[in-house]
mmCIF file of C-alpha atoms in Angstrom:
data_model
loop_
_atom_site.group_PDB
_atom_site.id
_atom_site.type_symbol
_atom_site.label_atom_id
_atom_site.label_comp_id
_atom_site.label_asym_id
_atom_site.label_seq_id
_atom_site.Cartn_x
_atom_site.Cartn_y
_atom_site.Cartn_z
ATOM 1 C CA UNK A 16 0.000 0.000 0.000
ATOM 2 C CA UNK A 17 1.106 3.626 -0.352
ATOM 3 C CA UNK A 18 0.418 6.786 1.648
ATOM 4 C CA UNK A 19 -0.454 9.520 -0.844
ATOM 5 C CA UNK A 20 0.541 13.142 -0.168
ATOM 6 C CA UNK A 21 -1.196 16.202 -1.604
ATOM 7 C CA UNK A 22 -0.779 19.746 -2.884
ATOM 8 C CA UNK A 23 -2.978 22.710 -1.857
ATOM 9 C CA UNK A 24 -4.557 24.670 -4.703
ATOM 10 C CA UNK A 25 -5.636 28.263 -4.058
ATOM 11 C CA UNK A 26 -9.219 29.202 -3.317
ATOM 12 C CA UNK A 27 -11.350 29.667 -6.393
ATOM 13 C CA UNK A 28 -12.056 33.357 -5.918
ATOM 14 C CA UNK A 29 -8.388 34.185 -5.346
ATOM 15 C CA UNK A 30 -6.924 31.897 -7.942
ATOM 16 C CA UNK A 31 -8.697 32.563 -11.221
ATOM 17 C CA UNK A 32 -6.263 32.882 -14.099
ATOM 18 C CA UNK A 33 -6.496 34.850 -17.326
ATOM 19 C CA UNK A 34 -5.810 32.374 -20.126
ATOM 20 C CA UNK A 35 -7.802 29.199 -20.709
ATOM 21 C CA UNK A 36 -6.195 25.873 -21.610
ATOM 22 C CA UNK A 37 -7.246 24.043 -24.726
ATOM 23 C CA UNK A 38 -7.940 20.401 -23.925
ATOM 24 C CA UNK A 39 -5.965 18.868 -26.784
ATOM 25 C CA UNK A 40 -3.314 16.691 -25.125
ATOM 26 C CA UNK A 41 -0.583 19.317 -25.510
ATOM 27 C CA UNK A 42 0.359 21.189 -22.332
ATOM 28 C CA UNK A 43 1.381 24.794 -23.048
ATOM 29 C CA UNK A 44 2.087 26.598 -19.735
ATOM 30 C CA UNK A 45 3.234 29.823 -21.391
ATOM 31 C CA UNK A 46 0.309 30.272 -23.749
ATOM 32 C CA UNK A 47 -2.502 28.618 -21.803
ATOM 33 C CA UNK A 48 -1.941 29.642 -18.200
ATOM 34 C CA UNK A 49 -1.152 26.229 -16.712
ATOM 35 C CA UNK A 50 0.394 26.516 -13.232
ATOM 36 C CA UNK A 51 2.870 23.966 -11.866
ATOM 37 C CA UNK A 52 1.494 22.283 -8.756
ATOM 38 C CA UNK A 53 4.276 19.735 -8.285
ATOM 39 C CA UNK A 54 7.127 18.220 -10.274
ATOM 40 C CA UNK A 55 9.778 15.543 -9.956
ATOM 41 C CA UNK A 56 12.156 15.297 -12.920
ATOM 42 C CA UNK A 57 14.057 12.406 -11.329
ATOM 43 C CA UNK A 58 13.376 9.072 -13.001
ATOM 44 C CA UNK A 59 11.138 6.730 -11.014
ATOM 45 C CA UNK A 60 12.842 3.622 -12.349
ATOM 46 C CA UNK A 61 9.533 2.620 -13.960
ATOM 47 C CA UNK A 62 9.875 3.168 -17.713
ATOM 48 C CA UNK A 63 6.124 3.055 -18.333
ATOM 49 C CA UNK A 64 4.993 4.716 -15.086
ATOM 50 C CA UNK A 65 7.036 7.849 -14.473
ATOM 51 C CA UNK A 66 5.327 11.127 -13.536
ATOM 52 C CA UNK A 67 7.139 14.398 -14.216
ATOM 53 C CA UNK A 68 4.793 17.354 -13.560
ATOM 54 C CA UNK A 69 1.296 18.032 -12.205
ATOM 55 C CA UNK A 70 -0.393 21.193 -13.511
ATOM 56 C CA UNK A 71 -3.585 23.020 -12.616
ATOM 57 C CA UNK A 72 -5.714 25.876 -13.878
ATOM 58 C CA UNK A 73 -8.939 27.409 -12.554
ATOM 59 C CA UNK A 74 -11.533 29.189 -14.678
ATOM 60 C CA UNK A 75 -14.796 30.649 -13.431
ATOM 61 C CA UNK A 76 -16.651 27.456 -14.320
ATOM 62 C CA UNK A 77 -14.135 24.584 -14.268
ATOM 63 C CA UNK A 78 -11.114 22.992 -12.644
ATOM 64 C CA UNK A 79 -8.404 21.920 -15.095
ATOM 65 C CA UNK A 80 -5.723 19.361 -14.210
ATOM 66 C CA UNK A 81 -2.904 17.948 -16.314
ATOM 67 C CA UNK A 82 0.109 15.692 -15.998
ATOM 68 C CA UNK A 83 3.287 15.285 -18.002
ATOM 69 C CA UNK A 84 5.191 12.017 -17.785
ATOM 70 C CA UNK A 85 8.685 10.786 -18.563
ATOM 71 C CA UNK A 86 7.427 7.486 -19.945
ATOM 72 C CA UNK A 87 9.475 5.768 -22.620
ATOM 73 C CA UNK A 88 7.421 2.581 -23.071
ATOM 74 C CA UNK A 89 3.728 1.686 -22.976
ATOM 75 C CA UNK A 90 2.407 -0.285 -19.980
ATOM 76 C CA UNK A 91 -1.069 -1.177 -18.756
ATOM 77 C CA UNK A 92 -1.463 1.371 -15.944
ATOM 78 C CA UNK A 93 -4.055 3.454 -14.115
ATOM 79 C CA UNK A 94 -3.624 7.208 -13.743
ATOM 80 C CA UNK A 95 -5.456 8.471 -10.665
ATOM 81 C CA UNK A 96 -6.234 11.885 -9.181
ATOM 82 C CA UNK A 97 -7.588 12.565 -5.695
ATOM 83 C CA UNK A 98 -9.560 15.776 -5.062
ATOM 84 C CA UNK A 99 -10.531 16.907 -1.542
ATOM 85 C CA UNK A 100 -13.051 19.754 -1.488
ATOM 86 C CA UNK A 101 -13.752 20.212 2.240
ATOM 87 C CA UNK A 102 -10.638 19.318 4.316
ATOM 88 C CA UNK A 103 -12.638 17.923 7.221
ATOM 89 C CA UNK A 104 -11.496 15.128 9.510
ATOM 90 C CA UNK A 105 -12.969 11.762 8.499
ATOM 91 C CA UNK A 106 -14.932 13.396 5.658
ATOM 92 C CA UNK A 107 -13.749 11.728 2.469
ATOM 93 C CA UNK A 108 -12.061 8.492 1.494
ATOM 94 C CA UNK A 109 -9.080 7.558 3.690
ATOM 95 C CA UNK A 110 -8.520 3.815 3.203
ATOM 96 C CA UNK A 111 -7.974 1.204 5.879
ATOM 97 C CA UNK A 112 -5.449 -1.559 5.368
ATOM 98 C CA UNK A 113 -6.725 -3.480 8.393
ATOM 99 C CA UNK A 114 -10.183 -3.909 6.867
ATOM 100 C CA UNK A 115 -9.146 -4.141 3.230
ATOM 101 C CA UNK A 116 -10.860 -0.847 2.357
ATOM 102 C CA UNK A 117 -9.391 0.402 -0.887
ATOM 103 C CA UNK A 118 -10.063 3.222 -3.283
ATOM 104 C CA UNK A 119 -12.548 3.673 -6.132
ATOM 105 C CA UNK A 120 -10.664 1.373 -8.499
ATOM 106 C CA UNK A 121 -9.544 -1.087 -5.837
ATOM 107 C CA UNK A 122 -6.014 0.257 -5.494
ATOM 108 C CA UNK A 123 -4.180 -0.007 -2.183
ATOM 109 C CA UNK A 124 -3.862 3.687 -1.337
ATOM 110 C CA UNK A 125 -4.011 5.344 2.082
ATOM 111 C CA UNK A 126 -4.579 9.102 2.478
ATOM 112 C CA UNK A 127 -3.253 10.991 5.547
ATOM 113 C CA UNK A 128 -6.438 12.727 6.829
ATOM 114 C CA UNK A 129 -4.246 14.458 9.430
ATOM 115 C CA UNK A 130 -4.033 17.990 10.828
ATOM 116 C CA UNK A 131 -3.871 20.671 9.596
ATOM 117 C CA UNK A 132 -5.473 19.884 6.220
ATOM 118 C CA UNK A 133 -7.146 16.484 6.770
ATOM 119 C CA UNK A 134 -6.601 15.336 3.199
ATOM 120 C CA UNK A 135 -9.165 12.686 2.267
ATOM 121 C CA UNK A 136 -10.432 12.712 -1.340
ATOM 122 C CA UNK A 137 -14.110 13.370 -1.937
ATOM 123 C CA UNK A 138 -13.539 12.588 -5.622
ATOM 124 C CA UNK A 139 -11.174 10.384 -7.566
ATOM 125 C CA UNK A 140 -10.675 10.629 -11.316
ATOM 126 C CA UNK A 141 -9.238 7.537 -12.980
ATOM 127 C CA UNK A 142 -7.946 6.846 -16.486
ATOM 128 C CA UNK A 143 -6.878 3.414 -17.723
ATOM 129 C CA UNK A 144 -4.038 3.361 -20.267
ATOM 130 C CA UNK A 145 -4.149 0.233 -22.425
ATOM 131 C CA UNK A 146 -0.691 -0.915 -23.493
ATOM 132 C CA UNK A 147 -1.584 -2.645 -26.769
ATOM 133 C CA UNK A 148 -3.969 0.105 -27.890
ATOM 134 C CA UNK A 149 -1.696 2.974 -26.898
ATOM 135 C CA UNK A 150 -4.804 4.765 -25.677
ATOM 136 C CA UNK A 151 -7.034 5.572 -22.722
ATOM 137 C CA UNK A 152 -9.816 2.993 -22.755
ATOM 138 C CA UNK A 153 -11.685 3.752 -19.515
ATOM 139 C CA UNK A 154 -12.466 6.934 -17.560
ATOM 140 C CA UNK A 155 -14.328 7.398 -14.276
ATOM 141 C CA UNK A 156 -15.173 10.377 -12.097
ATOM 142 C CA UNK A 157 -15.765 8.687 -8.745
ATOM 143 C CA UNK A 158 -17.630 10.355 -5.859
ATOM 144 C CA UNK A 159 -17.196 9.163 -2.267
ATOM 145 C CA UNK A 160 -20.614 8.763 -0.603
ATOM 146 C CA UNK A 161 -19.375 8.093 2.917
ATOM 147 C CA UNK A 162 -19.615 4.338 2.560
ATOM 148 C CA UNK A 163 -18.744 3.651 -1.076
ATOM 149 C CA UNK A 164 -18.296 5.156 -4.516
ATOM 150 C CA UNK A 165 -20.565 6.454 -7.264
ATOM 151 C CA UNK A 166 -19.161 6.269 -10.795
ATOM 152 C CA UNK A 167 -19.659 8.743 -13.648
ATOM 153 C CA UNK A 168 -17.979 8.802 -17.047
ATOM 154 C CA UNK A 169 -19.791 11.740 -18.632
ATOM 155 C CA UNK A 170 -18.473 14.811 -16.800
ATOM 156 C CA UNK A 171 -14.759 14.587 -17.615
ATOM 157 C CA UNK A 172 -13.567 16.269 -20.813
ATOM 158 C CA UNK A 173 -10.031 15.056 -21.544
ATOM 159 C CA UNK A 174 -7.329 14.665 -24.180
ATOM 160 C CA UNK A 175 -3.987 12.875 -24.218
ATOM 161 C CA UNK A 176 -0.786 12.485 -26.177
ATOM 162 C CA UNK A 177 1.287 9.330 -26.421
ATOM 163 C CA UNK A 178 1.114 6.044 -28.290
ATOM 164 C CA UNK A 179 1.817 2.342 -28.172
ATOM 165 C CA UNK A 180 5.564 2.985 -28.253
ATOM 166 C CA UNK A 181 5.933 5.754 -25.666
ATOM 167 C CA UNK A 182 2.969 5.224 -23.378
ATOM 168 C CA UNK A 183 1.094 8.255 -22.071
ATOM 169 C CA UNK A 184 3.092 11.467 -22.486
ATOM 170 C CA UNK A 185 0.560 14.104 -21.435
ATOM 171 C CA UNK A 186 -3.010 14.124 -20.114
ATOM 172 C CA UNK A 187 -5.307 17.134 -19.677
ATOM 173 C CA UNK A 188 -8.851 17.177 -18.331
ATOM 174 C CA UNK A 189 -11.559 19.523 -17.109
ATOM 175 C CA UNK A 190 -14.312 19.128 -14.485
ATOM 176 C CA UNK A 191 -17.068 21.748 -13.977
ATOM 177 C CA UNK A 192 -17.073 23.388 -10.549
ATOM 178 C CA UNK A 193 -20.772 22.548 -10.346
ATOM 179 C CA UNK A 194 -19.820 18.864 -10.090
ATOM 180 C CA UNK A 195 -17.370 19.597 -7.260
ATOM 181 C CA UNK A 196 -19.723 21.865 -5.302
ATOM 182 C CA UNK A 197 -17.783 25.125 -5.888
ATOM 183 C CA UNK A 198 -15.371 24.691 -2.922
ATOM 184 C CA UNK A 199 -13.292 27.484 -1.352
ATOM 185 C CA UNK A 200 -10.107 25.508 -1.909
ATOM 186 C CA UNK A 201 -9.084 22.015 -2.922
ATOM 187 C CA UNK A 202 -6.303 19.543 -2.198
ATOM 188 C CA UNK A 203 -5.032 17.429 -5.080
ATOM 189 C CA UNK A 204 -2.709 14.479 -5.630
ATOM 190 C CA UNK A 205 -1.973 12.226 -8.584
ATOM 191 C CA UNK A 206 -0.474 8.756 -8.915
ATOM 192 C CA UNK A 207 0.159 5.830 -11.243
ATOM 193 C CA UNK A 208 -0.859 2.304 -10.253
ATOM 194 C CA UNK A 209 -1.156 -1.052 -11.953
ATOM 195 C CA UNK A 210 -4.216 -3.278 -12.110
ATOM 196 C CA UNK A 211 -6.781 -3.996 -9.399
ATOM 197 C CA UNK A 212 -5.225 -4.736 -6.015
ATOM 198 C CA UNK A 213 -1.981 -2.896 -6.817
ATOM 199 C CA UNK A 214 -0.496 0.163 -5.135
ATOM 200 C CA UNK A 215 0.976 3.377 -6.524
ATOM 201 C CA UNK A 216 4.393 3.089 -8.152
ATOM 202 C CA UNK A 217 4.782 6.849 -8.614
ATOM 203 C CA UNK A 218 2.947 9.883 -7.235
ATOM 204 C CA UNK A 219 2.979 13.687 -7.116
ATOM 205 C CA UNK A 220 3.632 15.507 -4.902
#
C-alpha cells in the first residue's frame, strides 16, 4: 500500500487565471496559463509509469488538471487523481489496510487525513491506459458517498498524447465546478498504479 501526499490549490475566488487551456493533449504553460502544482524530474525507475509534472488551472466554471510524464514505453497502468473539497477530519475516502478498504478502483492507497489539512479525497478521477492500444480505454469520475463510490464517465472532458511505443506522455482534463460543489479551496494528488489490487508506483507531490 502507499500513503499519498497532496498539494494545496488556491481558493477559487483568489486563484482565477487569465488564459484558458485548450484540452488537446498538448500542455502549453506559457500560452494557456497552466500553473505547476508539483514536479519531480528524477526518473522513477519505472519506464512506463514515471510522472514528471502536475499542472492546474482554474476558470470561473471549471477545474483543469494535467500531468506530463517521462514514460518511454507503454504499460497497462491506471492514472489516478484525488480531489478533496472540504478538508474535514474523516470526511472523504481515507482507506484502511486493516479492513481491506481500498479506493474507487480497488487500489491499495491510504490518504493521511491528518491535521492541519485532513486530506481525504471526496472525488477520484481515474484513467486506464491500455498498453496494446496505446490509448485511454476507460475513464471514471468517482464520488465518495461516505460508505462507497458512485461512478460517472460523462463529466470529464479530456485529451492525451502518447502512443503504443511511448505510453502516455501528457493528459489534460476539465471538471465543472458545479460537479465539485464550488469549494473554497481544494487539495489534489496524482499517482500511477497497476491493475486492481496494486499500489501506486509513482505519485505527485
